[in-house]
Short mmCIF file of C-alpha atoms and ligand atoms in Angstrom, two decimals:
data_model
loop_
_atom_site.label_atom_id
_atom_site.label_comp_id
_atom_site.label_asym_id
_atom_site.label_seq_id
_atom_site.Cartn_x
_atom_site.Cartn_y
_atom_site.Cartn_z
CA MET F 219 83.42 89.39 81.81
CA LYS F 220 81.47 91.99 83.91
CA ASP F 221 82.80 95.57 84.34
CA ALA F 222 84.98 96.29 87.32
CA ILE F 223 83.46 98.89 89.69
CA VAL F 224 85.74 101.49 90.98
CA THR F 225 84.42 104.34 93.03
CA PRO F 226 85.27 105.86 96.47
CA TRP F 227 82.90 103.46 98.20
CA GLU F 228 83.44 100.21 96.35
CA VAL F 229 86.18 98.53 94.40
CA LYS F 230 85.32 95.16 92.77
CA GLY F 231 86.42 92.78 89.90
CA ASN F 232 89.29 92.39 87.76
CA ILE F 233 90.30 96.10 87.03
CA ASP F 234 91.44 97.10 83.58
CA TYR F 235 93.71 100.03 84.61
CA ASP F 236 93.99 101.36 81.19
CA LYS F 237 90.11 101.61 80.95
CA VAL F 238 90.16 103.47 84.27
CA VAL F 239 92.59 106.17 83.18
CA LYS F 240 90.15 106.85 80.25
CA GLN F 241 87.12 106.70 82.30
CA PHE F 242 88.48 109.02 84.84
CA GLY F 243 90.28 111.08 82.48
CA VAL F 244 93.80 110.84 84.23
CA SER F 245 97.13 110.64 82.51
CA LYS F 246 99.54 107.94 82.73
CA ILE F 247 102.69 108.25 84.14
CA ASP F 248 105.09 107.83 80.99
CA PRO F 249 108.89 107.39 80.79
CA ILE F 250 109.63 111.28 80.29
CA LEU F 251 107.89 111.98 83.41
CA LEU F 252 109.82 109.15 85.32
CA GLU F 253 112.99 110.76 84.02
CA ARG F 254 111.91 114.31 85.06
CA ILE F 255 111.17 112.79 88.75
CA GLN F 256 114.54 110.75 88.83
CA LYS F 257 116.45 114.08 88.05
CA ILE F 258 115.25 115.48 91.28
CA THR F 259 115.22 112.58 93.56
CA GLY F 260 118.19 110.80 92.40
CA GLU F 261 116.52 107.38 92.25
CA LEU F 262 112.82 105.92 91.60
CA HIS F 263 111.05 104.60 94.32
CA PRO F 264 110.12 100.71 93.19
CA PHE F 265 106.29 101.83 93.23
CA LEU F 266 107.24 104.16 90.29
CA ARG F 267 109.40 101.67 88.53
CA ARG F 268 106.78 99.02 88.67
CA ASN F 269 104.07 101.21 87.46
CA ILE F 270 102.16 100.85 90.92
CA PHE F 271 101.80 104.76 90.93
CA PHE F 272 100.73 104.66 87.33
CA ALA F 273 98.66 107.58 86.86
CA HIS F 274 98.53 111.47 87.58
CA ARG F 275 96.78 115.02 87.09
CA ASP F 276 99.05 118.13 86.62
CA LEU F 277 102.38 116.50 88.12
CA GLN F 278 104.36 118.43 85.54
CA PHE F 279 102.77 121.71 87.20
CA ILE F 280 104.28 120.71 90.51
CA LEU F 281 107.57 119.73 89.24
CA ASP F 282 107.72 123.17 87.17
CA GLN F 283 106.89 125.01 90.27
CA TYR F 284 109.43 122.91 92.34
CA GLU F 285 112.17 123.51 89.86
CA LYS F 286 111.51 127.31 90.23
CA GLY F 287 111.88 127.21 93.85
CA ASN F 288 108.11 126.95 94.78
CA LYS F 289 107.67 124.01 97.15
CA PHE F 290 104.23 122.22 97.09
CA PHE F 291 102.82 120.49 100.09
CA LEU F 292 101.74 116.73 99.99
CA TYR F 293 98.09 115.73 101.23
CA THR F 294 96.61 112.39 101.96
CA GLY F 295 94.31 110.94 104.39
CA ARG F 296 92.58 107.88 105.64
CA ALA F 297 88.88 107.58 106.80
CA PRO F 298 89.09 105.45 109.74
CA SER F 299 86.48 102.65 109.80
CA SER F 300 89.02 99.58 110.68
CA HIS F 301 92.31 98.49 111.60
CA THR F 302 94.92 99.63 108.97
CA HIS F 303 95.68 96.96 106.56
CA LEU F 304 98.46 96.59 104.28
CA GLY F 305 96.71 97.91 101.27
CA HIS F 306 96.33 101.29 103.21
CA ILE F 307 99.68 101.64 103.83
CA VAL F 308 100.73 101.47 99.92
CA PRO F 309 100.18 105.09 99.31
CA TRP F 310 101.59 106.21 102.65
CA LEU F 311 105.01 104.37 101.91
CA PHE F 312 105.22 106.44 98.73
CA THR F 313 103.93 109.81 100.28
CA LYS F 314 106.73 109.21 102.99
CA TRP F 315 109.34 108.78 100.22
CA LEU F 316 107.92 112.03 98.64
CA GLN F 317 108.15 113.90 101.61
CA ASP F 318 111.81 112.76 102.16
CA LYS F 319 112.88 113.32 98.63
CA PHE F 320 111.44 116.82 98.26
CA ASP F 321 111.59 117.81 102.00
CA VAL F 322 107.86 119.04 102.13
CA ASP F 323 105.15 119.37 104.37
CA LEU F 324 102.43 116.81 104.60
CA TRP F 325 98.80 117.32 105.54
CA PHE F 326 97.37 113.83 106.67
CA GLN F 327 93.51 114.14 106.97
CA PHE F 328 91.43 111.49 109.05
CA PRO F 329 87.99 112.35 107.81
CA ASP F 330 86.28 110.56 110.98
CA GLU F 331 82.85 111.52 109.96
CA GLU F 332 83.28 109.95 106.44
CA LYS F 333 82.66 106.10 107.07
CA PHE F 334 80.15 107.10 110.05
CA LEU F 335 78.20 108.61 107.26
CA PHE F 336 78.38 106.01 104.57
CA LYS F 337 78.14 102.86 106.79
CA ARG F 338 74.98 102.13 108.32
CA ASP F 339 76.72 100.07 111.52
CA LEU F 340 79.54 102.36 112.16
CA THR F 341 79.16 104.54 115.41
CA LEU F 342 81.15 107.88 116.01
CA ALA F 343 82.74 106.02 118.90
CA ASP F 344 84.06 103.53 116.39
CA THR F 345 85.49 105.77 114.30
CA GLU F 346 87.14 107.61 116.96
CA LYS F 347 88.76 104.24 118.35
CA TYR F 348 90.06 103.55 114.80
CA THR F 349 91.35 107.43 114.14
CA TYR F 350 93.54 106.67 117.11
CA GLU F 351 94.75 103.12 115.87
CA ASN F 352 95.29 104.61 112.42
CA MET F 353 97.00 107.49 113.42
CA LEU F 354 99.70 105.26 115.26
CA ASP F 355 100.29 103.17 111.68
CA VAL F 356 100.89 106.56 109.83
CA ILE F 357 103.30 107.73 112.75
CA ALA F 358 105.00 104.22 112.67
CA LEU F 359 106.12 104.79 108.96
CA GLY F 360 108.20 107.48 110.05
CA PHE F 361 106.99 110.79 108.58
CA ASN F 362 108.75 113.76 109.64
CA PRO F 363 106.82 115.04 112.93
CA GLU F 364 108.02 118.57 112.17
CA LYS F 365 106.43 118.61 108.65
CA THR F 366 103.46 116.38 109.23
CA HIS F 367 100.03 117.89 110.17
CA PHE F 368 97.24 115.38 111.06
CA LEU F 369 93.60 116.70 110.53
CA ILE F 370 90.75 114.99 112.30
CA ASP F 371 87.62 116.53 110.91
CA THR F 372 85.37 116.61 114.02
CA LYS F 373 88.32 117.79 116.02
CA HIS F 374 89.73 120.45 113.52
CA ALA F 375 86.12 121.62 112.35
CA GLY F 376 86.61 124.93 113.63
CA ILE F 377 89.26 125.62 111.04
CA MET F 378 87.97 123.30 108.40
CA PHE F 379 84.28 123.99 108.36
CA PRO F 380 84.28 127.64 107.06
CA GLU F 381 86.38 126.31 104.20
CA ALA F 382 84.33 123.43 103.58
CA ILE F 383 81.04 125.50 103.18
CA LYS F 384 82.91 127.48 100.69
CA VAL F 385 83.39 124.46 98.37
CA ALA F 386 80.03 123.04 99.20
CA LYS F 387 78.26 126.23 97.96
CA LEU F 388 79.79 125.65 94.50
CA ILE F 389 78.92 122.19 94.13
CA ASN F 390 75.31 121.47 93.09
CA PHE F 391 73.33 118.11 93.62
CA SER F 392 73.77 117.09 90.04
CA THR F 393 77.44 117.06 90.05
CA ALA F 394 77.71 115.34 93.11
CA LYS F 395 75.24 112.68 91.71
CA ALA F 396 77.25 112.49 88.43
CA ALA F 397 80.61 112.10 90.40
CA PHE F 398 79.32 109.54 93.09
CA GLY F 399 76.21 108.20 91.93
CA PHE F 400 74.11 109.20 94.69
CA ASP F 401 70.48 108.37 94.62
CA ASN F 402 67.65 110.05 96.57
CA GLU F 403 67.84 107.78 99.63
CA GLN F 404 71.28 108.98 100.33
CA ASN F 405 71.80 110.84 103.61
CA ILE F 406 72.67 114.68 103.14
CA GLY F 407 75.70 114.29 105.39
CA ALA F 408 77.15 111.81 102.70
CA ILE F 409 76.45 114.29 100.02
CA PHE F 410 78.28 117.17 101.77
CA TYR F 411 81.26 114.97 102.58
CA THR F 412 83.45 115.66 99.53
CA SER F 413 83.50 119.28 100.50
CA MET F 414 85.41 118.13 103.63
CA GLN F 415 87.72 116.21 101.77
CA ALA F 416 88.59 119.16 99.62
CA VAL F 417 89.44 121.32 102.60
CA PRO F 418 93.21 120.07 103.14
CA ALA F 419 94.12 120.61 99.37
CA PHE F 420 93.85 124.37 100.04
CA LEU F 421 93.81 124.71 103.88
CA PRO F 422 97.62 125.30 104.10
CA SER F 423 97.26 128.21 101.62
CA VAL F 424 94.62 129.72 103.87
CA LEU F 425 96.60 129.35 106.99
CA GLN F 426 99.79 130.77 105.48
CA LYS F 427 98.02 133.41 103.25
CA LYS F 428 99.86 132.62 100.37
CA ASN F 429 99.05 130.29 97.35
CA ILE F 430 100.86 126.91 97.66
CA PRO F 431 100.85 124.10 95.19
CA CYS F 432 99.35 120.74 96.51
CA LEU F 433 100.07 117.16 95.34
CA ILE F 434 97.96 114.48 96.53
CA PRO F 435 99.14 110.85 96.46
CA HIS F 436 96.08 108.58 96.62
CA ALA F 437 94.67 105.22 95.26
CA ILE F 438 92.90 105.65 92.37
CA ASP F 439 89.37 105.21 93.62
CA GLN F 440 89.46 108.67 95.30
CA ASP F 441 89.85 110.28 92.06
CA PRO F 442 86.10 111.60 91.96
CA HIS F 443 86.53 113.72 95.12
CA PHE F 444 89.21 115.38 93.49
CA ARG F 445 88.05 115.68 90.07
CA VAL F 446 85.16 117.84 91.64
CA SER F 447 87.63 119.72 93.86
CA ARG F 448 89.89 120.51 91.01
CA ASP F 449 86.65 122.46 89.56
CA VAL F 450 85.94 124.40 92.69
CA ILE F 451 89.11 125.08 94.25
CA PRO F 452 90.50 127.77 91.60
CA LYS F 453 87.02 129.48 92.06
CA LEU F 454 88.17 130.25 95.38
CA GLY F 455 91.40 131.73 94.44
CA TYR F 456 93.85 128.59 94.95
CA TYR F 457 96.00 126.25 92.64
CA LYS F 458 94.24 123.34 91.28
CA PRO F 459 95.49 120.52 93.38
CA ALA F 460 97.66 117.97 91.42
CA SER F 461 97.53 114.21 92.19
CA ILE F 462 99.42 111.00 91.64
CA GLN F 463 97.47 107.76 91.69
CA CYS F 464 98.32 103.96 92.83
CA ARG F 465 96.68 100.84 92.00
CA PHE F 466 95.17 98.44 94.60
CA LEU F 467 97.01 95.86 96.62
CA PRO F 468 94.88 92.89 95.54
CA GLY F 469 93.01 91.01 98.29
CA LEU F 470 94.44 87.69 99.09
CA GLY F 471 91.60 85.82 97.01
CA GLY F 472 92.92 87.15 93.93
CA MET F 473 92.31 89.74 91.47
CA GLN F 474 89.33 88.13 89.74
CA GLU F 475 87.04 88.29 92.57
CA ASP F 476 88.58 91.19 94.59
CA GLY F 477 89.76 94.18 93.01
CA LYS F 478 91.43 95.49 96.21
CA MET F 479 92.05 94.32 99.66
CA SER F 480 89.27 95.45 101.83
CA GLY F 481 88.49 95.36 105.35
CA SER F 482 84.95 94.85 104.23
CA SER F 483 85.36 91.87 102.28
CA GLY F 484 86.20 89.76 105.22
CA ASP F 485 89.20 89.55 107.55
CA ASN F 486 90.62 86.60 105.58
CA ALA F 487 91.32 88.58 102.45
CA THR F 488 93.21 91.06 104.45
CA ILE F 489 96.16 91.41 106.59
CA TYR F 490 96.27 94.04 109.33
CA THR F 491 99.00 95.90 110.68
CA VAL F 492 98.19 94.49 114.07
CA ASP F 493 98.04 90.76 113.06
CA ASP F 494 100.76 88.67 114.73
CA PRO F 495 103.23 86.35 112.69
CA LYS F 496 101.29 83.34 113.25
CA THR F 497 97.91 84.91 111.90
CA VAL F 498 99.88 86.29 108.97
CA LYS F 499 101.25 82.89 107.99
CA ASN F 500 97.81 81.20 108.41
CA LYS F 501 96.02 83.70 106.08
CA ILE F 502 98.82 83.77 103.46
CA ASN F 503 98.90 80.03 103.28
CA LYS F 504 95.16 79.42 103.54
CA TYR F 505 93.75 82.47 101.37
CA ALA F 506 96.52 83.59 99.15
CA PHE F 507 95.23 82.72 95.53
CA SER F 508 97.81 80.58 94.17
CA GLY F 509 98.89 80.53 90.42
CA GLY F 510 100.46 77.08 90.74
CA GLN F 511 99.34 73.89 89.57
CA THR F 512 97.23 71.27 91.18
CA SER F 513 100.10 68.71 91.84
CA VAL F 514 103.94 69.35 92.47
CA GLU F 515 104.72 67.05 89.38
CA GLU F 516 102.37 69.21 87.26
CA HIS F 517 103.84 72.31 88.76
CA ARG F 518 107.55 71.14 88.09
CA ARG F 519 106.50 70.19 84.43
CA LEU F 520 104.15 73.52 83.50
CA GLY F 521 105.30 75.92 86.02
CA GLY F 522 103.31 78.57 87.96
CA ASN F 523 101.58 81.75 86.75
CA PRO F 524 103.04 84.80 88.59
CA ASP F 525 100.60 86.99 86.98
CA ILE F 526 97.52 85.73 88.75
CA ASP F 527 99.65 84.41 91.98
CA VAL F 528 98.61 86.77 94.96
CA ALA F 529 101.99 85.87 96.63
CA TYR F 530 104.00 86.96 93.63
CA GLN F 531 101.82 90.05 93.17
CA TRP F 532 102.20 91.26 96.82
CA LEU F 533 106.13 90.63 96.39
CA THR F 534 105.90 93.27 93.52
CA PHE F 535 104.58 95.73 96.47
CA PHE F 536 106.89 94.49 99.18
CA GLU F 537 110.17 93.24 97.74
CA GLU F 538 112.07 96.22 96.96
CA ASP F 539 114.97 94.49 95.44
CA ASP F 540 114.47 94.23 91.36
CA GLU F 541 116.96 91.39 91.00
CA LYS F 542 115.58 89.10 93.76
CA LEU F 543 111.95 89.81 92.32
CA ARG F 544 113.25 88.70 89.01
CA GLU F 545 114.59 85.52 90.27
CA ILE F 546 111.62 84.85 91.99
CA TYR F 547 109.43 85.42 89.07
CA HIS F 548 111.60 83.04 86.98
CA ALA F 549 111.89 80.24 89.34
CA TYR F 550 108.26 80.32 90.06
CA LYS F 551 107.25 80.47 86.18
CA SER F 552 109.80 77.78 85.31
CA GLY F 553 108.15 75.25 88.18
CA ALA F 554 111.69 75.18 89.78
CA MET F 555 109.69 77.06 92.79
CA LEU F 556 106.83 75.69 94.32
CA SER F 557 103.73 77.79 95.60
CA GLY F 558 104.42 76.83 99.16
CA GLU F 559 107.76 78.05 98.56
CA ILE F 560 106.81 81.52 97.08
CA LYS F 561 104.22 81.79 99.91
CA LYS F 562 107.06 81.19 102.54
CA ILE F 563 109.05 84.21 100.85
CA LEU F 564 106.01 86.43 101.19
CA ILE F 565 105.43 85.46 104.73
CA ASP F 566 108.73 86.16 105.85
CA LYS F 567 108.94 89.53 104.06
CA ILE F 568 105.61 90.70 105.66
CA ASN F 569 106.56 89.40 109.12
CA THR F 570 109.88 91.11 108.87
CA PHE F 571 108.16 94.25 108.03
CA LEU F 572 105.39 94.01 110.54
CA ALA F 573 107.77 93.34 113.49
CA VAL F 574 109.19 96.63 113.04
CA HIS F 575 106.36 98.39 112.09
CA GLN F 576 104.48 96.88 115.30
CA GLN F 577 107.60 98.25 117.53
CA GLN F 578 107.37 101.74 115.88
CA ARG F 579 103.60 101.55 116.45
CA GLU F 580 104.03 101.27 120.34
CA LYS F 581 106.54 104.17 120.24
CA ALA F 582 103.99 106.10 118.24
CA LYS F 583 101.60 106.36 121.37
CA LYS F 584 103.97 108.70 122.76
CA LYS F 585 104.61 110.83 119.65
CA LEU F 586 101.00 111.48 118.78
CA PRO F 587 100.67 115.02 120.24
CA GLN F 588 103.55 116.03 118.00
CA TYR F 589 101.72 115.17 114.79
CA LEU F 590 98.24 116.66 115.56
CA TYR F 591 97.76 120.09 114.22
CA GLN F 592 97.72 122.87 116.71
CA PRO F 593 95.90 125.83 115.48
CA LEU F 594 97.41 128.95 116.72
CA CYS F 595 94.78 130.40 119.25
N1 LIG M 61 88.17 109.16 101.40
C1 LIG M 61 89.48 108.35 102.14
C2 LIG M 61 89.25 106.96 102.52
O1 LIG M 61 88.13 106.58 102.21
C3 LIG M 61 90.06 109.09 103.12
C4 LIG M 61 90.82 110.76 102.54
C5 LIG M 61 90.61 111.69 103.00
C6 LIG M 61 91.80 110.80 101.61
N2 LIG M 61 91.26 112.62 102.34
C7 LIG M 61 92.27 112.04 101.46
C8 LIG M 61 92.58 109.62 100.65
C9 LIG M 61 93.17 112.40 100.44
C10 LIG M 61 93.67 110.16 99.82
C11 LIG M 61 93.84 111.44 99.69
O2 LIG M 61 90.05 106.31 103.28
#
């Protein structure tokens, strides 16, 4: 089998997450760490119980500081290039849980220049449109407006740029090449970009004139950015940012061919937050890779394979009830539950979620100004 690819620009293939842990040099989240989190939060989010958030850097440091009364802030982001799909919201759902449980501030970056620089056909007008659309999705998830601050790179350049150049001055081209695989044809905006992604990891410390620990929840493909930032930020006098990383929601087409769900692998592999119930139903029925047998008789006799069945895999992300999930697993594996039936469970689950989400998304339009960071002038 060909090796999977996991970079900030491309995720492809059947990902061996143990290998990624070794390659990237992150640490696995072990039972001791889970217990430590649970002591503070009272319960564990399903993404932690199910190892969907599976790795970290320096999480112990964040918990040590927290226990001493030194609160951290959260930082995550989204580079607008398309409508939000369900894969994007996985780390956001978890970030929301962290914000609630630890009662901390969240800085949310919308680097509207990132995909403009990396995708040939995307204009700044496109990214501006999707910045707006994506912000509605973040707000719809219910982040605390008093503790959540949106940064849009082109709009907040006045406060971000002076910090970004301090970062940029400490990263040379060989480091950027080694971390991101750039060649000489790469445009120089793209080469600079990682300096902008580093900024929110210490900007709150700059603004509040005191050193504040930072925890970054993100999908594992973003780690190269933070690997580089972690070397630089302490040289500017701030804490090394800590991070916690998740796996990808597989594309509907299955994990073999599609490491994550991506807007760029075609609209059919993806469910967007703006999709209507019928579209959701059609996409899942038509495109969700099935671990079932070719006929009902065969399925009853041999059972399905939940480990490769995308409907089941998605339920591990979206069905919060462990008991229900276990029942589905066994029913499907034994052949008592058919592919159409497990898909139906997923369709209902997603459509129930999206009905609420789309309502909240409408309401978000009015709330937006509360979330935009307003520098004091
Ligand atoms: N580069 C990310 C993307 O492609 C966006 C992003 C910016 C981000 N800052 C972040 C993601 C911090 C996670 C954490 O969408």
